[in-house]
PDB file of C-alpha atoms in Angstrom:
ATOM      1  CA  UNK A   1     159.512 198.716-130.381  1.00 48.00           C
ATOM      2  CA  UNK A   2     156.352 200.542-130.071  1.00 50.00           C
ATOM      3  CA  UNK A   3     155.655 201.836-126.650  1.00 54.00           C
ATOM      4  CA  UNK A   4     153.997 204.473-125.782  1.00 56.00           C
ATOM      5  CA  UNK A   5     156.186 207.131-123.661  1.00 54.00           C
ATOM      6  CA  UNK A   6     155.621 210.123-121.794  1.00 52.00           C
ATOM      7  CA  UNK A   7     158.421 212.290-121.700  1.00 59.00           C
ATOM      8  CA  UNK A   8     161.937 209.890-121.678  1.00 65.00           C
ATOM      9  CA  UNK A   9     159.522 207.498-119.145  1.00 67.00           C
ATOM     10  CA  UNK A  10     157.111 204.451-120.610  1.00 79.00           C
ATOM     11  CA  UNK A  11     153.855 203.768-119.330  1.00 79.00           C
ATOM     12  CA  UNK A  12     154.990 201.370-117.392  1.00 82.00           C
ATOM     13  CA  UNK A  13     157.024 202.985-115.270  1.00 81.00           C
ATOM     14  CA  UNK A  14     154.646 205.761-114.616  1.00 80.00           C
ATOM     15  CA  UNK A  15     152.271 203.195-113.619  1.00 83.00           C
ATOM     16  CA  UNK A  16     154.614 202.224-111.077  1.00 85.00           C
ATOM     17  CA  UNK A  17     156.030 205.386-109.340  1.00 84.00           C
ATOM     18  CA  UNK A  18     151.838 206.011-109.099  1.00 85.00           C
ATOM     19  CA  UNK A  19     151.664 202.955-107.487  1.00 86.00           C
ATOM     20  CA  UNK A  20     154.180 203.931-105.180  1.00 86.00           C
ATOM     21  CA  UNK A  21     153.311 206.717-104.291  1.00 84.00           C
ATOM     22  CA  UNK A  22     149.512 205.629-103.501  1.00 83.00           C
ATOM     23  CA  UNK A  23     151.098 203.449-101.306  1.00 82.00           C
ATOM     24  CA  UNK A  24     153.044 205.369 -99.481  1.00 81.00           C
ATOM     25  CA  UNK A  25     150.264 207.968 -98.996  1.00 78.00           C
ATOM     26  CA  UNK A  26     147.872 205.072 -97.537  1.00 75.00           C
ATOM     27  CA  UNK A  27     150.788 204.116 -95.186  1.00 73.00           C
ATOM     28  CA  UNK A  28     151.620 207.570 -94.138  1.00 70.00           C
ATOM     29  CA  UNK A  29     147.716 207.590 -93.056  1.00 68.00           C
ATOM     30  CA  UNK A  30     147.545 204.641 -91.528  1.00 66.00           C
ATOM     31  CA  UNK A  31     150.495 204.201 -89.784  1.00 61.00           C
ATOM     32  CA  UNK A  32     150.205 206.469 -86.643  1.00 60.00           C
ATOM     33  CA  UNK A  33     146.431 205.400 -86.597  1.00 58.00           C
ATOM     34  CA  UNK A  34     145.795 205.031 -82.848  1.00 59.00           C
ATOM     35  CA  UNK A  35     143.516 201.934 -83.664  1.00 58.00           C
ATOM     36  CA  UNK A  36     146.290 200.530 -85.615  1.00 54.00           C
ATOM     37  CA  UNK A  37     148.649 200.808 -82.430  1.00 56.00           C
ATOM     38  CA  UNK A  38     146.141 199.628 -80.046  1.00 58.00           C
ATOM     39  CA  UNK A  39     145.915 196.227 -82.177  1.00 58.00           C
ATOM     40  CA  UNK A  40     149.469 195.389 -82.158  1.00 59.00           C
ATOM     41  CA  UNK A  41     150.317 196.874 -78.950  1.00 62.00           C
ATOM     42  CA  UNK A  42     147.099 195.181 -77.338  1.00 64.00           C
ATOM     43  CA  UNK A  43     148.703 191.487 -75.471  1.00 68.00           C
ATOM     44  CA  UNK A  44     146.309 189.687 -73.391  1.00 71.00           C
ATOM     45  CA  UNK A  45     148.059 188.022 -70.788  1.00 75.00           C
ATOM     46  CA  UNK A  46     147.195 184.293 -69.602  1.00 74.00           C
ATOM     47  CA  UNK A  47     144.883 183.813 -66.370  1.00 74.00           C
ATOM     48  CA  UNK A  48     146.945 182.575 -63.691  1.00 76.00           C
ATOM     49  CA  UNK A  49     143.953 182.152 -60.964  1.00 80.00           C
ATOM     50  CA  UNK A  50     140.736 183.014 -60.779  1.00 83.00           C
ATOM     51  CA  UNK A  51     138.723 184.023 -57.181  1.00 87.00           C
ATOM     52  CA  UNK A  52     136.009 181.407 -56.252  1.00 87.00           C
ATOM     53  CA  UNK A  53     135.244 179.776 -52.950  1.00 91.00           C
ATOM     54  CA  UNK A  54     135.409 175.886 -55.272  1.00 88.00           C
ATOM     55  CA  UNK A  55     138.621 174.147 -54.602  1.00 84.00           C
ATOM     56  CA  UNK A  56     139.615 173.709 -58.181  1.00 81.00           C
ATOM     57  CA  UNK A  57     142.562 173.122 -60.189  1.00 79.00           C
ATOM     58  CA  UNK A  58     142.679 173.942 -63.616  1.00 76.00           C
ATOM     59  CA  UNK A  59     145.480 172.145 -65.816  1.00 73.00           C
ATOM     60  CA  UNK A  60     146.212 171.810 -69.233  1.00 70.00           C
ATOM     61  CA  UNK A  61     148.554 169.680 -72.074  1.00 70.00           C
ATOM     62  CA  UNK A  62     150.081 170.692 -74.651  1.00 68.00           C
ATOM     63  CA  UNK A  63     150.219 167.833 -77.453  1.00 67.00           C
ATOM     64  CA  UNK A  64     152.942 168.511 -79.509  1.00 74.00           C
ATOM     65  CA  UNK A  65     155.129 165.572 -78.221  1.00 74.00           C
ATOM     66  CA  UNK A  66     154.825 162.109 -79.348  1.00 75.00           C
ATOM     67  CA  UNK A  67     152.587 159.370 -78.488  1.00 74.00           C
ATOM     68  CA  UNK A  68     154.253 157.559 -76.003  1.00 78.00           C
ATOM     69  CA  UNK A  69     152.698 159.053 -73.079  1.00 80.00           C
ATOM     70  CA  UNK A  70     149.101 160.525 -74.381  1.00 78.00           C
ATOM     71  CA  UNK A  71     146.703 157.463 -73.248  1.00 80.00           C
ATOM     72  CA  UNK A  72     148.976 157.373 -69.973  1.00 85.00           C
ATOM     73  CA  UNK A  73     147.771 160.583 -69.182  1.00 84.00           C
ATOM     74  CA  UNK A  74     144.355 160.089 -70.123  1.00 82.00           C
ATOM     75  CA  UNK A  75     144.070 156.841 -68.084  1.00 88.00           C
ATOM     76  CA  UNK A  76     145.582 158.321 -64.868  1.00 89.00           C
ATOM     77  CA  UNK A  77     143.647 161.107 -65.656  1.00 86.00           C
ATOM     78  CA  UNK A  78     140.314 159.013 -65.968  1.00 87.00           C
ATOM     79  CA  UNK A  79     141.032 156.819 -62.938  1.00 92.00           C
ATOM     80  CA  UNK A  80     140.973 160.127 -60.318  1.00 89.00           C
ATOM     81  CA  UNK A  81     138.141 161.825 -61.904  1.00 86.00           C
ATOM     82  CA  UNK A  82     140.254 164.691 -63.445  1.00 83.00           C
ATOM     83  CA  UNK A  83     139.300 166.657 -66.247  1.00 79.00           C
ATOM     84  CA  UNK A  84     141.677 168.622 -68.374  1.00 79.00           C
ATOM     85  CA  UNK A  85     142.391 170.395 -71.206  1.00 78.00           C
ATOM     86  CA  UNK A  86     144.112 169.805 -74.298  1.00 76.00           C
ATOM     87  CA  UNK A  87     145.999 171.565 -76.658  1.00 78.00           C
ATOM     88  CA  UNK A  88     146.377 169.746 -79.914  1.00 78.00           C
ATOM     89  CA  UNK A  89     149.224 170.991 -81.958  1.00 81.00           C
ATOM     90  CA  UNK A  90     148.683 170.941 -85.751  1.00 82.00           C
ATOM     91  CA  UNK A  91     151.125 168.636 -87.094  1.00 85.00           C
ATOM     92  CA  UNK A  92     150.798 166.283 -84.035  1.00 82.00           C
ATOM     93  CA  UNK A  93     147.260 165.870 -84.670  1.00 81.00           C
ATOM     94  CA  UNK A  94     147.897 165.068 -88.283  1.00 84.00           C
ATOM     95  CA  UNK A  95     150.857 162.178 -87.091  1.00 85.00           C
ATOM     96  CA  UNK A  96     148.605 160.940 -84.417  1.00 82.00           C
ATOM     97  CA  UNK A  97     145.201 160.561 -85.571  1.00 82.00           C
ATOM     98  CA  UNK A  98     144.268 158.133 -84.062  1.00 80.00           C
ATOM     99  CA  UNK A  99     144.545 159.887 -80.505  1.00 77.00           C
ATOM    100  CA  UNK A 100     142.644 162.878 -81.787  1.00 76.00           C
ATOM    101  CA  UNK A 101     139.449 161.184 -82.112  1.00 71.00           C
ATOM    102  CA  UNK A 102     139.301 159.151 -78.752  1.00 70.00           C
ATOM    103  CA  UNK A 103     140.192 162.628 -76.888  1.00 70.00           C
ATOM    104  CA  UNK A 104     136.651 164.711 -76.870  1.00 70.00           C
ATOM    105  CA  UNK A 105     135.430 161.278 -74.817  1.00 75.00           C
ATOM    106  CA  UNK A 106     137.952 162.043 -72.079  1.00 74.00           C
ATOM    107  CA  UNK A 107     138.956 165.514 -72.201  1.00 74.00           C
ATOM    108  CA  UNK A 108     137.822 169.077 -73.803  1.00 71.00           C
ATOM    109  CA  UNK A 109     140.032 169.136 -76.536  1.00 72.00           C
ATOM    110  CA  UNK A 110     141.232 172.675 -77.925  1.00 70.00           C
ATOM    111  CA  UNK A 111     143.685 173.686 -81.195  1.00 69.00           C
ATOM    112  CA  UNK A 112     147.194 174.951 -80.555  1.00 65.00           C
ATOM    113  CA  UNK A 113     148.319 175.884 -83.792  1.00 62.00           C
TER     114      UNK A 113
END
């Protein structure tokens, strides 16, 4: 073997406690960073009402169930005037194409996941 060694350790492994130790330098920095808190202490809550004089109700669906149901909602939805939101879930969306596209006609339409 030919490897180049300084002292009883190869390059390699000096490479690697530098590494380290860069690393653990940048974390020592950044880990009390008050900005760094703020971010993942930060939670926006949901809005539960909203002051206007309108007599509104807001609602909103979650899609992640199956299909039995979705144009059931849509069409009771359609028949009173209603307008809602929803919430498309990733893989149901994939499963279900065919509901995706028909939904921006008859509701706003926003991504869950």
């Amino acid at each position: 073997m030919n490897k180049k060694r300084l002292g009883s350790l190869s390059m390699r492994h000096w490479g690697l406690l530098l590494a380290m130790a860069v690393l653990t330098i940048a974390y020592a920095n950044f880990a009390d960073s008050p900005s760094l808190m703020a971010a993942v202490t930060t939670r926006e809550l949901p809005v539960y009402n909203v002051d206007t004089e309108e007599k509104v109700l807001s609602i909103s669906f979650d899609a992640a169930w199956g299909r039995a149901n979705t144009e059931g909602i849509l069409d009771i939805l359609d028949q009173y005037g209603v307008k809602a939101n929803f919430f498309l879930v990733g893989f149901w969306a994939e499963k279900y194409p065919e509901l995706v596209f028909p939904f921006p006609a008859r509701a706003s339409v926003s991504r869950y996941s």
